Each structure stands twice: as structure tokens, then as C-alpha cells.
Amino acid sequence: MPTANPDYKDRLRQLAELMLAVSGESVSVMKRLAPEKALKLKRKDEWDLYLEFLKILFNLADRLAALHIPLKDQMDFMNALEDTVAQQLQRVLEPAFGNHADQMEIVLTIGTAVAESRQAYEPYKFLVTEESQAKNEMFRDFGNRIANALGAPGNPQLTSAATLCASAVVPAIGAVLQGQTPPPATSAQPATATVSEQPDKPGATGQE
């Protein structure tokens, strides 16, 4: 398991909690915007939707870490963040699944999500704190992925809402990485109600 600088322990915990909370709350937002689609979602579909939000948040955290974490620590920090998110996710799932929330499967699931995040979003080259065409294109790509996951490809309301959910958390991630308290609007605890509706046994690939 990667070992990050002990000075980053609190930041890693806060960042993992923030990412899980925002992902869970974002899924709830999308379901409220498309109630007729939400009724048709299976547990696997909702789990995949949740992971799509985690993927974009891992990418944003990586881009912001490049600005706020010393270069020599960045790789270890992101590897440790992956582990911390997996640990926090297991704690969130335990009330619903108890011992069936297998830690190794969760670790593999998060590892797969991170790999897919890099494949999908790293090709977009931009500075996350500045507006640019590449940044807009990446968020547009993400919004389309969310709309597709909801069975409503190209739906402008859903793509815009998904983009807003992801982009709005950038200041909070930056604040955590700098050792500051994130803004109140985005510093909620993990949304257990949404996550507890996930598949009975989350797998490494999200497949049944």
C-alpha cells in the first residue's frame, strides 16, 4: 500500500469524504432531474452512475494536486487518495452490507475507476483553475457520459447539471489540498442513503 507523507493524512481523509459525499449527492440530483429515468435504473446502473462522478473527481483532484502538492509527493499522494477513498467507501457500505462489503473488491473497483478516469480525461490538456476550450470539452464529455448512463443521451438539462455538480466542487478540493476548511456548501459527510442502494456486492468491473 502506498505511503504518503503523514502530514497529508487529514487532507486525504477530508478529500476522500468530500469526493464520496459529492458523488452521492450528485446521483441524487440527477435522479430528481429525471424521475422517469430514475425509476428504470437498476442497482448496477446507479452504482455505475456513482462511479462516473468519482472518476471525474479523481481527475480534478489529480489536476489540483499538481498545483498544491510538491512534485516529489504527488504520485504517492494520489495513490494514497485511491486507498483512502476505498477505505471510506467500505465504511459507507458496511451499514447496508455488513461483512459482505468485501474490501478487496472495493479496492479493485476504485482502482478500475481511477484507470478509466485517466483514460477518459487525461487527454484533455488544460489548467484546471482557468477557463479554456479543452476544459469545457472535458466537462461536456463528462456530462454526456452521465446523460448516457441515465438513458437520456444528449439531454441538455442533465448534461448541464452533471457539469455543474462536478465543476462546483473544484474550490472545495483546492481548499482541502491547501489544508483549509472547504466551503460549507460542499463539505457534507458521505451520502450513505444513496450509496446504500448500490448493488448487493460491488464488483471490480461493475458487472453482475
Coordinates of C-alpha atoms in Angstrom, one line a residue, residues 3-208:
T3 CA 2.6 5.5 2.0
A4 CA 2.0 9.3 1.7
N5 CA 3.7 11.9 3.9
P6 CA 2.0 11.7 7.3
D7 CA 1.4 15.5 7.1
Y8 CA -1.2 14.7 4.4
K9 CA -3.3 12.3 6.5
D10 CA -6.0 14.7 7.4
R11 CA -6.2 16.1 3.9
L12 CA -6.5 12.7 2.4
R13 CA -9.4 11.8 4.8
Q14 CA -11.2 15.1 4.1
L15 CA -10.7 14.8 0.4
A16 CA -12.0 11.2 0.3
E17 CA -15.0 12.2 2.4
L18 CA -15.7 15.1 0.1
M19 CA -15.5 13.0 -3.1
L20 CA -17.8 10.4 -1.8
A21 CA -20.3 12.9 -0.5
V22 CA -20.3 14.9 -3.7
S23 CA -20.7 11.7 -5.8
G24 CA -23.6 10.5 -3.7
E25 CA -25.3 13.9 -3.6
S26 CA -24.8 14.3 -7.4
V27 CA -26.5 11.0 -8.1
S28 CA -29.5 12.1 -6.1
V29 CA -29.6 15.4 -8.0
M30 CA -29.6 13.6 -11.3
K31 CA -32.3 11.3 -10.2
R32 CA -34.5 14.2 -9.1
L33 CA -34.0 15.9 -12.5
A34 CA -35.0 12.7 -14.4
P35 CA -37.5 10.9 -12.2
E36 CA -38.9 8.8 -15.0
K37 CA -35.4 7.6 -15.9
A38 CA -34.5 7.1 -12.3
L39 CA -37.4 4.7 -11.9
K40 CA -35.9 2.5 -14.5
L41 CA -32.4 2.4 -13.0
K42 CA -31.2 -0.9 -11.7
R43 CA -28.9 -1.1 -8.8
K44 CA -26.0 -1.7 -11.1
D45 CA -26.9 1.3 -13.2
E46 CA -27.0 3.5 -10.2
W47 CA -23.6 2.2 -9.0
D48 CA -22.1 2.9 -12.4
L49 CA -23.5 6.4 -12.3
Y50 CA -21.9 6.9 -8.9
L51 CA -18.6 5.7 -10.2
E52 CA -18.8 8.1 -13.1
F53 CA -18.9 11.0 -10.7
L54 CA -16.0 9.5 -8.7
K55 CA -13.9 9.3 -12.0
I56 CA -14.2 13.0 -12.8
L57 CA -13.5 13.9 -9.2
F58 CA -10.3 11.8 -9.2
N59 CA -9.2 13.6 -12.3
L60 CA -10.0 17.1 -10.8
A61 CA -8.1 16.1 -7.6
D62 CA -5.1 15.0 -9.6
R63 CA -5.1 18.3 -11.6
L64 CA -5.4 20.3 -8.4
A65 CA -2.8 18.3 -6.6
A66 CA -0.3 19.3 -9.2
L67 CA -0.8 22.9 -8.1
H68 CA -0.9 22.4 -4.3
I69 CA 1.2 19.3 -3.5
P70 CA 5.0 19.3 -4.0
L71 CA 6.0 17.4 -7.2
K72 CA 8.0 14.8 -5.3
D73 CA 4.9 13.8 -3.2
Q74 CA 2.2 14.0 -5.9
M75 CA 2.4 10.3 -7.1
D76 CA 2.3 8.9 -3.5
F77 CA -0.4 11.4 -2.6
M78 CA -2.7 10.3 -5.4
N79 CA -2.0 6.6 -4.8
A80 CA -2.8 7.1 -1.1
L81 CA -6.0 9.0 -2.1
E82 CA -7.1 6.0 -4.1
D83 CA -6.6 3.8 -1.0
T84 CA -8.3 6.3 1.3
V85 CA -11.4 6.5 -0.9
A86 CA -11.6 2.7 -0.9
Q87 CA -11.4 2.6 2.9
Q88 CA -14.0 5.3 3.3
L89 CA -16.3 3.6 0.8
Q90 CA -16.1 0.4 2.7
R91 CA -17.2 2.2 5.9
V92 CA -20.1 3.8 4.0
L93 CA -21.2 0.4 2.6
E94 CA -20.9 -1.5 5.9
P95 CA -24.3 -0.4 7.3
A96 CA -26.0 -1.8 4.3
F97 CA -23.9 -4.9 3.5
G98 CA -22.0 -5.6 6.7
N99 CA -19.2 -8.1 6.1
H100 CA -20.4 -8.6 2.5
A101 CA -18.8 -5.2 1.6
D102 CA -15.6 -7.0 0.6
Q103 CA -12.6 -4.7 1.0
M104 CA -10.6 -6.3 -1.8
E105 CA -13.5 -5.9 -4.3
I106 CA -13.9 -2.3 -3.3
V107 CA -10.2 -1.7 -3.8
L108 CA -10.3 -3.2 -7.2
T109 CA -13.4 -1.3 -8.1
I110 CA -11.8 2.0 -7.1
G111 CA -8.6 1.1 -8.9
T112 CA -10.6 0.3 -12.1
A113 CA -12.4 3.7 -11.8
V114 CA -9.1 5.5 -11.5
A115 CA -7.7 3.8 -14.5
E116 CA -10.8 4.6 -16.5
S117 CA -10.7 8.2 -15.3
R118 CA -7.1 8.6 -16.6
Q119 CA -8.0 7.0 -20.0
A120 CA -11.1 9.2 -20.4
Y121 CA -9.9 12.6 -19.1
E122 CA -6.1 12.8 -19.2
P123 CA -6.1 13.5 -22.9
Y124 CA -7.7 16.9 -22.2
K125 CA -4.8 19.3 -21.5
F126 CA -5.7 22.5 -19.5
L127 CA -5.0 24.3 -16.3
V128 CA -8.0 23.5 -14.0
T129 CA -8.1 26.9 -12.4
E130 CA -8.6 28.7 -15.8
E131 CA -11.3 28.6 -18.4
S132 CA -10.4 27.0 -21.7
Q133 CA -11.9 25.2 -24.7
A134 CA -10.2 21.9 -23.6
K135 CA -11.7 22.3 -20.1
N136 CA -15.2 22.9 -21.5
E137 CA -14.8 19.9 -23.8
M138 CA -13.9 17.6 -21.0
F139 CA -16.8 18.7 -18.9
R140 CA -19.1 18.3 -21.9
D141 CA -17.7 14.8 -22.4
F142 CA -18.4 14.0 -18.7
G143 CA -21.9 15.4 -18.9
N144 CA -22.7 13.3 -21.9
R145 CA -21.4 10.2 -20.1
I146 CA -23.8 10.9 -17.2
A147 CA -26.8 11.5 -19.6
N148 CA -26.0 8.3 -21.4
A149 CA -25.8 6.4 -18.0
L150 CA -29.3 7.7 -17.3
G151 CA -30.6 6.5 -20.6
A152 CA -31.1 10.1 -21.9
P153 CA -28.2 10.7 -24.3
G154 CA -27.8 14.4 -25.3
N155 CA -30.3 15.7 -22.7
P156 CA -29.1 19.3 -22.2
Q157 CA -30.6 19.6 -18.7
L158 CA -28.8 16.5 -17.5
T159 CA -25.5 17.3 -19.1
S160 CA -25.6 20.8 -17.7
A161 CA -26.5 19.7 -14.2
A162 CA -23.8 17.0 -14.2
T163 CA -21.2 19.5 -15.3
L164 CA -22.3 21.9 -12.6
C165 CA -22.1 19.2 -9.9
A166 CA -18.5 18.4 -10.9
S167 CA -17.2 21.9 -11.6
A168 CA -18.7 23.4 -8.4
V169 CA -16.5 21.2 -6.2
V170 CA -13.2 22.5 -7.6
P171 CA -12.8 25.2 -5.0
A172 CA -13.5 22.8 -2.2
I173 CA -10.9 20.3 -3.5
G174 CA -8.4 23.1 -3.8
A175 CA -9.1 24.2 -0.2
V176 CA -8.6 20.7 1.2
L177 CA -5.4 20.3 -0.7
Q178 CA -4.1 23.6 0.8
G179 CA -5.1 22.4 4.3
Q180 CA -8.0 24.7 4.6
T181 CA -11.6 24.0 5.5
P182 CA -13.7 23.5 2.4
P183 CA -16.7 25.9 1.8
P184 CA -19.8 24.8 3.8
A185 CA -21.9 24.0 0.7
T186 CA -19.5 21.2 -0.3
S187 CA -18.2 19.9 3.0
A188 CA -21.0 17.4 3.7
Q189 CA -20.4 14.0 5.1
P190 CA -20.7 10.9 2.8
A191 CA -24.2 10.4 1.5
T192 CA -24.9 6.9 2.9
A193 CA -28.5 6.9 1.7
T194 CA -27.5 7.0 -1.9
V195 CA -24.6 4.6 -1.6
S196 CA -26.6 2.1 0.4
E197 CA -28.7 1.5 -2.7
Q198 CA -25.8 0.1 -4.6
P199 CA -25.5 -3.5 -5.9
D200 CA -25.6 -6.2 -3.3
K201 CA -21.9 -7.0 -4.0
P202 CA -20.0 -4.2 -5.8
G203 CA -17.5 -5.8 -8.2
A204 CA -14.2 -4.7 -9.6
T205 CA -15.7 -4.1 -13.0
G206 CA -19.2 -3.0 -12.0
Q207 CA -20.6 -6.1 -13.8
E208 CA -23.1 -8.5 -12.4

